[in-house]
XYZ file of C-alpha atoms in Angstrom:
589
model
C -114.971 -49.275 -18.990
C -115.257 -50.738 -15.547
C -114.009 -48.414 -12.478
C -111.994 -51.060 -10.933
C -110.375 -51.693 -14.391
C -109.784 -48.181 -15.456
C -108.518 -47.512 -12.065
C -105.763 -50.860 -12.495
C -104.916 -49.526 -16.051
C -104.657 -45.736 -15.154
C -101.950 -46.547 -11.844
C -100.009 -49.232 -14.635
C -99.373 -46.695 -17.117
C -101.211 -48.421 -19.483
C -105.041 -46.666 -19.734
C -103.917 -44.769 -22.702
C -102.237 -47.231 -25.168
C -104.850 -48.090 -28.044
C -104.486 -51.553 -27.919
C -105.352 -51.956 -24.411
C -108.507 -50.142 -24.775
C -109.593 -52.046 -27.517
C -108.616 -55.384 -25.431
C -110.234 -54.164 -22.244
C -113.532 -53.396 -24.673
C -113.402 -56.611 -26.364
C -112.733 -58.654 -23.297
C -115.613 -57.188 -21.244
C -118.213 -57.442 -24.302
C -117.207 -61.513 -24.423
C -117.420 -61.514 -20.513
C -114.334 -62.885 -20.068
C -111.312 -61.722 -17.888
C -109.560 -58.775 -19.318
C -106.230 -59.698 -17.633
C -104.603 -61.878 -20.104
C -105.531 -59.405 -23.388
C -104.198 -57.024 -21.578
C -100.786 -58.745 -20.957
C -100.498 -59.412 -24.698
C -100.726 -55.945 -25.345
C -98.027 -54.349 -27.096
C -95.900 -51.651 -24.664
C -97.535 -53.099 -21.562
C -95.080 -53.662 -18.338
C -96.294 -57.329 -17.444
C -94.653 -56.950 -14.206
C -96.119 -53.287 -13.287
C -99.191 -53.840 -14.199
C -99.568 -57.606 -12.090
C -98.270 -56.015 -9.259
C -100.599 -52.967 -9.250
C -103.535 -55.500 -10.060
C -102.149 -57.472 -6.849
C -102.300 -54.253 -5.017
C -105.378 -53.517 -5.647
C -107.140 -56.844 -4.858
C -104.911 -56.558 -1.752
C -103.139 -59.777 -2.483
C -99.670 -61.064 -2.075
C -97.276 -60.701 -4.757
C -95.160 -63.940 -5.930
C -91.677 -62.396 -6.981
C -90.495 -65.746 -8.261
C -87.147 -65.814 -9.841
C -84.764 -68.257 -11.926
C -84.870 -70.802 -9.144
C -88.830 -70.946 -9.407
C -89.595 -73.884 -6.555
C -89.790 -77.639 -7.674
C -90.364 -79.126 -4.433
C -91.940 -82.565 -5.985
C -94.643 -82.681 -2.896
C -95.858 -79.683 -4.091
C -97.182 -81.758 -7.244
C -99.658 -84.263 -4.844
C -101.679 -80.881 -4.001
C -102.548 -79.835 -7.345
C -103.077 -82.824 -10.339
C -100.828 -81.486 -13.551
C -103.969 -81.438 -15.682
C -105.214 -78.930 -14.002
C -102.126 -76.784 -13.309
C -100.948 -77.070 -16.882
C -104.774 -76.079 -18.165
C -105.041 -72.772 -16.110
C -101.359 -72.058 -15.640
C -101.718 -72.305 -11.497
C -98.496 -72.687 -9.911
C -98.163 -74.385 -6.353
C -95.777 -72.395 -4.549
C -96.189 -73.702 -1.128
C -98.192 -75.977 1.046
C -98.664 -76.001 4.767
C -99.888 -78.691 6.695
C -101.560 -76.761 10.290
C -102.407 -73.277 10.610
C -105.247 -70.992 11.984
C -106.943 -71.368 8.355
C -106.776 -74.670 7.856
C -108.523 -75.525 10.839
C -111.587 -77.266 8.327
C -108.984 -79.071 5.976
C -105.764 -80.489 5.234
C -103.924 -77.336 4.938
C -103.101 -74.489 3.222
C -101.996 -74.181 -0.351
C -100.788 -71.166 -1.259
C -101.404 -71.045 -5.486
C -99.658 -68.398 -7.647
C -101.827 -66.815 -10.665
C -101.288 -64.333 -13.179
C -104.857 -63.832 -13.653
C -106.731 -63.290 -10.219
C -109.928 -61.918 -12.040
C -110.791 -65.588 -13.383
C -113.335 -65.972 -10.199
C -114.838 -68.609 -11.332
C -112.124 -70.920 -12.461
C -110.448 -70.185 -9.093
C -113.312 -71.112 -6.988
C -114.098 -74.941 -9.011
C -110.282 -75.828 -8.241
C -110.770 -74.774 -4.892
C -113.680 -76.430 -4.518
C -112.266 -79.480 -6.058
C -109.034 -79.702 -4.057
C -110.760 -79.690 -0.659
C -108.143 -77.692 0.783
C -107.909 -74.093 1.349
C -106.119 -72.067 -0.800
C -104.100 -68.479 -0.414
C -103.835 -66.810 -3.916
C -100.590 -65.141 -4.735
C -100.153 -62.989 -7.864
C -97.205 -63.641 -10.046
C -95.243 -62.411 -13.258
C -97.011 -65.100 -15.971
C -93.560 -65.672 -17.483
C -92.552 -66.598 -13.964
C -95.539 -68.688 -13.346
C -94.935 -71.019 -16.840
C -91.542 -71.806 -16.115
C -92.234 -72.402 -12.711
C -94.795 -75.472 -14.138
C -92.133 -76.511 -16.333
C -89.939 -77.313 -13.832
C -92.384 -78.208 -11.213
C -94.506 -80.685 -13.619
C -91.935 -81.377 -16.779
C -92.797 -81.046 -20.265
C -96.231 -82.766 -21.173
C -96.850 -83.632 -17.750
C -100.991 -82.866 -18.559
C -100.646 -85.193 -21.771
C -98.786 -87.703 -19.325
C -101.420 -88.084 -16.802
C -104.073 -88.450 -19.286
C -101.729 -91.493 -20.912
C -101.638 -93.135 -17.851
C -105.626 -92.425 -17.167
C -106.069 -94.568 -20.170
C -103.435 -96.219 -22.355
C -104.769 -96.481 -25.906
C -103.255 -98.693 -28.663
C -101.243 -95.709 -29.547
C -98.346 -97.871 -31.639
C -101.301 -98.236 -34.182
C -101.576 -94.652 -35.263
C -99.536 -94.705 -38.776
C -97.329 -91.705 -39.675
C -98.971 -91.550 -42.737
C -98.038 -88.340 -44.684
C -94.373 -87.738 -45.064
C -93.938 -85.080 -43.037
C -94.548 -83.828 -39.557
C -96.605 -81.349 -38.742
C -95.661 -80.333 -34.873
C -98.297 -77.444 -35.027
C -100.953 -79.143 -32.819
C -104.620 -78.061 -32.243
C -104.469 -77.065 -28.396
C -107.843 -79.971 -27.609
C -106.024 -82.995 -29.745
C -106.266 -86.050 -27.560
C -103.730 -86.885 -25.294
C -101.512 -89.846 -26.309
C -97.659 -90.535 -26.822
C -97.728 -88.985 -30.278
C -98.818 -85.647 -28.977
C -96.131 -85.809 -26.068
C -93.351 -86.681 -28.063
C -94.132 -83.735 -30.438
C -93.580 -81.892 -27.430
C -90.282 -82.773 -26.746
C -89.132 -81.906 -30.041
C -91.407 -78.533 -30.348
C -89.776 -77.310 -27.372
C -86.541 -78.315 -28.291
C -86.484 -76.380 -31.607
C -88.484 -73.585 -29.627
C -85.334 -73.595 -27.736
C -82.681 -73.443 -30.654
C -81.598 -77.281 -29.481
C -79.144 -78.453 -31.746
C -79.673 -82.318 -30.336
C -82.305 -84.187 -27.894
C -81.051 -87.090 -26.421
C -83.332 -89.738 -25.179
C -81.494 -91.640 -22.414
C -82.761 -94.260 -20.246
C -81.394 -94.598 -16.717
C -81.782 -96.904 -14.506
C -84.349 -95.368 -12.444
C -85.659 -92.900 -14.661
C -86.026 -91.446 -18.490
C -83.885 -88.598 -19.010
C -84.390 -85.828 -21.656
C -81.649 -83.944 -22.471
C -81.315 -81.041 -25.448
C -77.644 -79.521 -26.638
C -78.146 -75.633 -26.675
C -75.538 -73.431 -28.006
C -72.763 -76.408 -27.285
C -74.227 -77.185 -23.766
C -76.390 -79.903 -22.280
C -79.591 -79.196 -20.165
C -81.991 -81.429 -18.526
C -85.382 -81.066 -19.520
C -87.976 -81.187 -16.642
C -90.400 -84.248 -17.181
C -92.789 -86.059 -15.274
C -92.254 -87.812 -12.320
C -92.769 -91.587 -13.241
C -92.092 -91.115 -17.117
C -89.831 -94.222 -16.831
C -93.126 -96.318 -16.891
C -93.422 -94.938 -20.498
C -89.870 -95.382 -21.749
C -90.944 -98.304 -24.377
C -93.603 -96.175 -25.758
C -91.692 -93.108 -26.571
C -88.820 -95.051 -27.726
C -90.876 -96.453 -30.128
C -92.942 -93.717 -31.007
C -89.626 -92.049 -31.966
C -88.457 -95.228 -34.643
C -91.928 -95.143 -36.244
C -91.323 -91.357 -36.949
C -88.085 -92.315 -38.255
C -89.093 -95.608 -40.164
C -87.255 -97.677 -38.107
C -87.282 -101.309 -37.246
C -89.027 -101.206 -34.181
C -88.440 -105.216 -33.329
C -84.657 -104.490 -33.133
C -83.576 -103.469 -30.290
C -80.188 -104.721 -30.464
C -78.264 -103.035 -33.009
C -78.056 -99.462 -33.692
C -79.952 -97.774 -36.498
C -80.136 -94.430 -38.679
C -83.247 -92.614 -39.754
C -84.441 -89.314 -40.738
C -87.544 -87.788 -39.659
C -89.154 -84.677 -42.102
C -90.527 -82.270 -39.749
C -92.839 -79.274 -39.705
C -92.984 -76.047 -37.406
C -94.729 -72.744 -38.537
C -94.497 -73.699 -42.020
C -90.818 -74.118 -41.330
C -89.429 -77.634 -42.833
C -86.691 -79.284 -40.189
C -84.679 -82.373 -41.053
C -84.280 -84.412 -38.248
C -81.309 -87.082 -38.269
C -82.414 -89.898 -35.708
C -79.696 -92.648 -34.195
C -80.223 -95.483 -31.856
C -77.795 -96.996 -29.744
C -78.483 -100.194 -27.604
C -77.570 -99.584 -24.178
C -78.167 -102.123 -20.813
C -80.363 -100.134 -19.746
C -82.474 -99.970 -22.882
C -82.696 -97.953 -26.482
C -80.871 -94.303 -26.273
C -82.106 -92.353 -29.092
C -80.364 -89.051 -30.564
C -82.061 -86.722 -32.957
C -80.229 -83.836 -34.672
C -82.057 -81.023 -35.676
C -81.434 -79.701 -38.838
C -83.417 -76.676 -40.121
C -83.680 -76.338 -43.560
C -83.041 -72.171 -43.965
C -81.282 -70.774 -46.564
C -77.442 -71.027 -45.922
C -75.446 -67.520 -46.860
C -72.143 -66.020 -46.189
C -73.832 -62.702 -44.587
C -74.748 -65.659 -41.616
C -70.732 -66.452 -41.132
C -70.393 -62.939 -39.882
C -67.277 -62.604 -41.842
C -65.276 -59.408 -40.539
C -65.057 -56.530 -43.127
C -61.327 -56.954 -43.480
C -61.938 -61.169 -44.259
C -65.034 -61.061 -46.554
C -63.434 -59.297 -49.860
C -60.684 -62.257 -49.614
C -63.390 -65.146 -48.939
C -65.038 -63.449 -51.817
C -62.101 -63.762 -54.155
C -61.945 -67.587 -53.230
C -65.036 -68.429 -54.420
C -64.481 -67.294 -57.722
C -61.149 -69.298 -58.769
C -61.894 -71.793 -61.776
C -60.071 -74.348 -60.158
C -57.971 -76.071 -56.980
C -59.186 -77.150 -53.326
C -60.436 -75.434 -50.603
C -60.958 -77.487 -47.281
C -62.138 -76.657 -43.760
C -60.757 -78.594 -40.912
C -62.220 -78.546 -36.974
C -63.706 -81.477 -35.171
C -67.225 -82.815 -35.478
C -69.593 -80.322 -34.330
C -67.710 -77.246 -34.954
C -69.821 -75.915 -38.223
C -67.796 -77.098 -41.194
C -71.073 -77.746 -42.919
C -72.653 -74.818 -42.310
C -69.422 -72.566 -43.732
C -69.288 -75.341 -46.661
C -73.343 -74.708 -47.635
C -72.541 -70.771 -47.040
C -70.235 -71.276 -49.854
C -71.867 -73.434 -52.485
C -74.814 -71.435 -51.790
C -72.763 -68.138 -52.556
C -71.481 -70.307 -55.501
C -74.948 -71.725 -56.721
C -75.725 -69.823 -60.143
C -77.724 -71.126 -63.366
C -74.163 -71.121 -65.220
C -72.001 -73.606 -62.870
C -73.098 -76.997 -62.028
C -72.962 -77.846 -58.718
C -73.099 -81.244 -57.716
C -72.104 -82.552 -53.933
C -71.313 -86.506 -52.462
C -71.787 -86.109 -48.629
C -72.732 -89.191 -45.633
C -75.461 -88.313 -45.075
C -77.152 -85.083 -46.692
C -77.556 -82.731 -44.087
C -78.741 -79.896 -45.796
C -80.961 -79.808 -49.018
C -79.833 -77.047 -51.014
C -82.009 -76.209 -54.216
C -80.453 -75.910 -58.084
C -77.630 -78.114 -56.791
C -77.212 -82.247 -57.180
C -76.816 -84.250 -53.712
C -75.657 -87.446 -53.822
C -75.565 -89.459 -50.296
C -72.933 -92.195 -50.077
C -74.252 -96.279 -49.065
C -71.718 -97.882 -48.794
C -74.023 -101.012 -48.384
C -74.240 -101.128 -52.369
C -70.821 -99.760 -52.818
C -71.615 -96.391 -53.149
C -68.325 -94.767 -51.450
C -66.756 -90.965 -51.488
C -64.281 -92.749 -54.230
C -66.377 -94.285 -56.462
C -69.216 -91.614 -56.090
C -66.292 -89.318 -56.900
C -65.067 -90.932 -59.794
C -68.926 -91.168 -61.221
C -68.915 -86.747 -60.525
C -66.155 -86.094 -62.606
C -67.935 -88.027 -65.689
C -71.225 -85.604 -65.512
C -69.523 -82.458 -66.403
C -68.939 -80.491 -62.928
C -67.784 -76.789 -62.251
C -68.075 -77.109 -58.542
C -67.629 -80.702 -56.337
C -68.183 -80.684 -52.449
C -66.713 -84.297 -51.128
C -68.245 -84.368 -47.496
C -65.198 -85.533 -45.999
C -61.599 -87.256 -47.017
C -61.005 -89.812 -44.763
C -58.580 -92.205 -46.993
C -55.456 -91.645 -49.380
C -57.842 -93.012 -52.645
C -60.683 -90.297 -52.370
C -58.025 -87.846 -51.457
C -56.468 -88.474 -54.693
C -59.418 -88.855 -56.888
C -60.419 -84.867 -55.352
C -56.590 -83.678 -56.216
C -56.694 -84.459 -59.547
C -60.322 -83.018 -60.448
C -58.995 -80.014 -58.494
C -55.727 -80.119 -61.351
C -58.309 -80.572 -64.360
C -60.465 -77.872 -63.903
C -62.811 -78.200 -61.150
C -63.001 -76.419 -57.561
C -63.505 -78.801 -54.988
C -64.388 -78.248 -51.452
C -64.331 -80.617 -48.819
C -63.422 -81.045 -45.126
C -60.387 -82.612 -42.698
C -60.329 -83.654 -39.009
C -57.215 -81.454 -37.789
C -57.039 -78.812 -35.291
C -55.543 -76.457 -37.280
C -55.516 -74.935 -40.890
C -51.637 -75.640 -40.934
C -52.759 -79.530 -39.284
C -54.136 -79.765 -43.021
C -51.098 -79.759 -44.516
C -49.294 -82.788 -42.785
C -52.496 -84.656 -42.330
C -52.513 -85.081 -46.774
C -48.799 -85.894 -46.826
C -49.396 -88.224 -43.677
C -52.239 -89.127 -45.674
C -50.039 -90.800 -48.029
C -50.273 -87.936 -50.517
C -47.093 -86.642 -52.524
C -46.185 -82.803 -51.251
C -45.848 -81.045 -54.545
C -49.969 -82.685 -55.023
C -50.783 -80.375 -51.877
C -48.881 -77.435 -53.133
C -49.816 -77.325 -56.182
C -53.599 -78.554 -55.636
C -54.615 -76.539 -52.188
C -55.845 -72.826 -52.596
C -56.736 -72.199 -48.777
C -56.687 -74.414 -45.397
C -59.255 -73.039 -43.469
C -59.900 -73.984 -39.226
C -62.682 -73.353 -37.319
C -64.581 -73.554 -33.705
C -68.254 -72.592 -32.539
C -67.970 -69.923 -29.805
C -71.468 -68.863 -27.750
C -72.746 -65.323 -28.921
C -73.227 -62.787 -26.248
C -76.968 -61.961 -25.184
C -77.660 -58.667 -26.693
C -80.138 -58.204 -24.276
C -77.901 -58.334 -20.817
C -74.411 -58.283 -21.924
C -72.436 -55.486 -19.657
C -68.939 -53.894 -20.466
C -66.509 -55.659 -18.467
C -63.366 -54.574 -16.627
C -60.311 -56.395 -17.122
C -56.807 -56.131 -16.217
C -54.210 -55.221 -18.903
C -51.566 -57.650 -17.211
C -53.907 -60.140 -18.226
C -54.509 -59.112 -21.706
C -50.742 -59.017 -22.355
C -50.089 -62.305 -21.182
C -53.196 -63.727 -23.326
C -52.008 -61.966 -26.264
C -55.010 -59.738 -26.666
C -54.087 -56.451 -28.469
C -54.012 -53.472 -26.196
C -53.616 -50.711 -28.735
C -56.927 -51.146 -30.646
C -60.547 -49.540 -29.973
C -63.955 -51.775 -29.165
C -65.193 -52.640 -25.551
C -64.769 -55.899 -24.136
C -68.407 -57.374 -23.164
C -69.378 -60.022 -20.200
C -72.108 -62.400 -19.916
C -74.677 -61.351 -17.256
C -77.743 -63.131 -18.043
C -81.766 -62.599 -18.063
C -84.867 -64.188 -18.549
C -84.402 -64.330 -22.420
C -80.842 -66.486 -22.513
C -82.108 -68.523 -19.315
C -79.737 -66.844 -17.232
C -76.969 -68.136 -19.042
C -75.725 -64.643 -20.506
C -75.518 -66.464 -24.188
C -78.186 -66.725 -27.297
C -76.595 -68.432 -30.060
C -73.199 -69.495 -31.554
C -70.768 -68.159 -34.074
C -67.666 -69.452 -35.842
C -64.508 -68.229 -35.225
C -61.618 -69.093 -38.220
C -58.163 -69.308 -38.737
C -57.086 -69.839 -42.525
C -53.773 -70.615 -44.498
C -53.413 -69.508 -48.294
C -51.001 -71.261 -50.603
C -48.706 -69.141 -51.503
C -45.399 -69.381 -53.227
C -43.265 -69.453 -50.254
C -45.446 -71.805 -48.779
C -45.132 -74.165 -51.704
C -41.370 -74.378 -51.796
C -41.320 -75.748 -47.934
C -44.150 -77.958 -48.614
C -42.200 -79.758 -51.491
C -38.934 -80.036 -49.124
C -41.081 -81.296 -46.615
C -40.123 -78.922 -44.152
C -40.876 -78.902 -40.681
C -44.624 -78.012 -39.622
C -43.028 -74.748 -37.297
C -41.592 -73.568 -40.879
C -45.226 -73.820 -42.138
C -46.623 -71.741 -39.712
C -43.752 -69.300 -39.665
C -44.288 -68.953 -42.998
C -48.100 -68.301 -42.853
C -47.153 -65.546 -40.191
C -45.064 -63.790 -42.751
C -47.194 -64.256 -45.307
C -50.181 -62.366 -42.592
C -52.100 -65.606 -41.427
C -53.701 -64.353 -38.049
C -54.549 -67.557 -35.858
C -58.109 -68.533 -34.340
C -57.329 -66.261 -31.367
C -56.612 -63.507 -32.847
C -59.834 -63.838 -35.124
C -61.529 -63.955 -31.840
C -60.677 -61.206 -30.436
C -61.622 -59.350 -32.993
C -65.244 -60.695 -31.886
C -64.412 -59.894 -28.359
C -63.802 -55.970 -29.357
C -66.647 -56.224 -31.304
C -68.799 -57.511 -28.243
C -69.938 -60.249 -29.749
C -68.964 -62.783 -27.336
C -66.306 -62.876 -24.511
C -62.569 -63.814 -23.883
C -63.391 -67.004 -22.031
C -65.467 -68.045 -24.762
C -62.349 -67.444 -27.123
C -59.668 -69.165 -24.835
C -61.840 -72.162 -24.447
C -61.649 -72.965 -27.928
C -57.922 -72.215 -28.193
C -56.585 -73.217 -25.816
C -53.893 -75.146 -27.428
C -52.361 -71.749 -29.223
C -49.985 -69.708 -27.458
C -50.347 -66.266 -26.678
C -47.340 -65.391 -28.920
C -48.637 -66.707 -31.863
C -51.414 -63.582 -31.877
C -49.538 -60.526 -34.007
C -48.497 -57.512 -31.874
C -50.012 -55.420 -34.623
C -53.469 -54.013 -34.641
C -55.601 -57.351 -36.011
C -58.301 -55.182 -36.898
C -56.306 -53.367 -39.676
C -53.291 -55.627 -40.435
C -52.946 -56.415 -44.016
C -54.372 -60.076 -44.746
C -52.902 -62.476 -47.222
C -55.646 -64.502 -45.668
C -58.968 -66.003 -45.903
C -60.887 -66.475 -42.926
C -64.008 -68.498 -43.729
């Protein structure tokens, strides 16, 4: 080994770890730069060992930080292609000074690799400009890019180099493959694959494609919030193309651009499959397209993270012969994904299993999936009605949104069949007076219903960054939160990992209602809603917030993430009593 090297390695802490010796040997036997084999080296400090490389070479170190820059001048200094190819991030450019007597000025380059002397000196060369190098973190350096350049921003240049008849390139197989050889050539195909790799490299839940009047803008829907992704500067020039691109993929009618349309696009990412729901709505300032993301792993209870006390009830549930279970929440809140956890609990070579949803979102293996068109007539009632005639243990009806499906549900729930399906209320108790509002007679509910379920997507706490946080017990009280129970209360603090946001991922928080007999009786007097959810007090219902909190003390996620999603329930609604050990004549899904 070199004595520069070994001298670098030895003052990083690093000389002794086998896999940077063997990196550092195979690196110098190709003749290439040891830097970057070294950096993907398990148990090496990127950041201590760039800064004693820096240190060494006597260069300046590039701290860098969340708010890398993304001055757009800084783009005119160094083309994209060649930024993007050798991960060179402009960090600042100055027009006069003592060293830039011979050129235009000074542009001072971050790297992550200063040993690459000869790639450093052609883009100098090149630029005709001199150029300061700076030594930077390389996770630093590629977001930096990303914001500086936008996503695809070396594919985009290329495009506009030479536009090829890229509309003629057929989809051809079925599905997707997004896993792209590095030298493919650069067209519209390849940069719309990266808008949806880095989407689902992201955890997106939905990319919106939304013109503007001076511009295209990319937005994805992580863990419940909208970011803006970076993109090149004059992508509005190639709005038409990726719009279309995107209705090819999805076997759309690319000649209208006037009415909205639906298509699915069969993706493929690691040898992961991802269902992608595509919809187009004509705007004045062109085609807005939305694409849900759908991946296609295996849906289980253990991913509801049920608490200990809820999961021997939900458990019992699931194996009743008979009645209806239903989840209520808004659009976007996860009713699916508890609804698939529980056919896919359910889904066993001795019950048959057969679903009627619009559209399938999910498909779930040993089960039968029947999407609605109601084009040809095929609705939630008459698919229904069809069900019950092939013998079912188990029916999941997507969603009851009128008094004849509704029906059609209750009485295959009162001949022998379990039937799950889902409500737009706010509440489990909201279930209950939306059937009789509905149209549907009381002592149907009662005697139908096993379990009204509610639920709402909070963001899940970085594990990574989250810090204990200190909070008054004034406030607690007046929230509700239970003061005489053990856990520590978590806050977000954020890191390079969750983007600085202090969150990776979402759970479900629930609130559920079980039928019981007491329930029944002021359900067929058509009693007042407060009697129902007296009632369900008495009977141990604990409401969304109090579920929540029981993911606070778990430090899960936080207290604002809780309130934020409850805001309509009081803080006297929460029991006094412990909620981690109070007896539950509940299911919480």
């Amino acid at each position: 080994m070199m004595p520069l090297i070994h001298k670098i390695l030895v003052e990083a802490g690093c000389a002794e770890l086998p896999s940077v010796q063997a990196a550092v040997e195979e690196a110098c036997y190709n003749q290439v730069s040891f830097v970057e084999a070294v950096l993907d080296c398990e148990g090496v400090r990127e950041k201590d060992f760039l800064m004693t490389l820096a240190h060494t070479l006597s260069l300046p170190w590039w701290e860098g930080s969340a708010d890398t820059p993304s001055e757009p001048g800084l783009r005119r200094h160094l083309p994209a292609e060649i930024a993007l190819r050798h991960r060179l991030l402009p960090i600042a450019f100055e027009e006069k000074s003592e060293m830039a007597e011979q050129s235009r000025g000074v542009l001072h380059i971050a790297t992550f690799d200063p040993l690459n002397l000869v790639t450093h000196q052609r883009v100098a060369g090149s630029l005709q400009i001199t150029v300061v190098w700076h030594v930077g973190q390389r996770t630093r350096i590629v977001e930096g890019l990303q914001k500086l350049y936008g996503l695809g921003a070396d594919t985009f240049e290329k495009i506009l180099r030479g536009r090829a008849d890229w509309a003629s390139e057929e989809v051809g197989d079925e599905v997707t493959v997004l896993d792209e050889p590095e030298n493919e050539e650069a067209s519209v195909v390849r940069f719309v694959n990266q808008i949806i790799r880095r989407g689902l490299e992201q955890r997106a839940t939905d990319i919106h494609v939304e013109p503007q009047q001076d511009r295209l803008r990319i937005r994805y829907r992580i863990d419940g919030r909208l970011e803006e992704l970076p993109v090149p500067e004059n992508i509005k020039s190639l709005q038409a193309s990726v719009i279309a691109r995107l209705k090819i993929m999805a076997r759309l009618d690319i000649a209208e651009k006037r009415l909205p349309q639906d298509g699915r696009i069969n993706l493929e990412l690691d040898g992961l499959p991802i269902d992608v729901r595509v919809a187009t709505i004509p705007s004045v300032e062109g085609e807005s397209i939305s694409l849900r993301l759908l991946s296609q792993q295996a849906m289980t209870i253990g991913r509801l993270g049920l608490t200990d006390t809820v999961k021997p009830v939900v458990d019992e549930l699931l194996k009743l012969p008979n009645g209806i279970i239903l989840i209520t929440g808004p659009t976007g809140s996860g009713k699916s994904t508890t609804l698939y956890a529980f056919l896919s609990e359910m889904n066993q070579t001795h019950r048959r299993i057969v679903t009627i949803e619009d559209p399938v979102e999910y498909k779930m293996p040993g089960m039968v999936q029947i999407a609605v068109k109601p084009e040809i007539g095929l609705t939630f009632a008459t698919g229904l009605r069809s069900i019950l005639r092939g013998d079912p243990n188990v029916v999941m009806v997507g969603e009851m949104r009128d008094l004849e499906t509704t029906e059609i549900a209750i009485r295959a729930a009162l001949t022998g069949h379990l039937v799950f399906s889902t409500l737009h209320t706010n509440d489990a108790i909201g279930g209950i007076t939306r059937l009789v509002d509905m149209g549907v007679e009381p002592f149907l509910v009662s005697s139908a219903v096993r379990a009204f379920f509610a639920q709402r997507l909070v963001r899940k706490l970085c594990p990574l960054c989250k810090a204990p946080a200190e909070v008054e017990r004034e406030y607690l009280r007046s929230i509700g939160f239970p003061l005489n129970v053990s856990g520590q209360i978590m806050h977000a603090v954020g890191c390079e990992a969750c983007r600085g946001s202090g969150y990776q991922g979402r759970l479900s928080i629930y609130e559920a209602v079980l039928m019981t007999s007491a329930l029944q009786h002021l359900i067929n007097i058509r009693a007042h809603p407060a009697e129902f959810h007296k009632q369900a007090q008495k009977d141990g219902y604990l409401p969304m917030r109090g579920y929540g909190f029981q993911k606070v003390l778990a430090g899960e996620t936080t207290i604002e993430e809780v309130l934020s999603v409850t805001a309509t329930e009081r803080a006297s609604d929460v029991p006094a009593k412990n909620i981690l050990t109070q007896p539950l004549h509940l299911v919480a899904a």
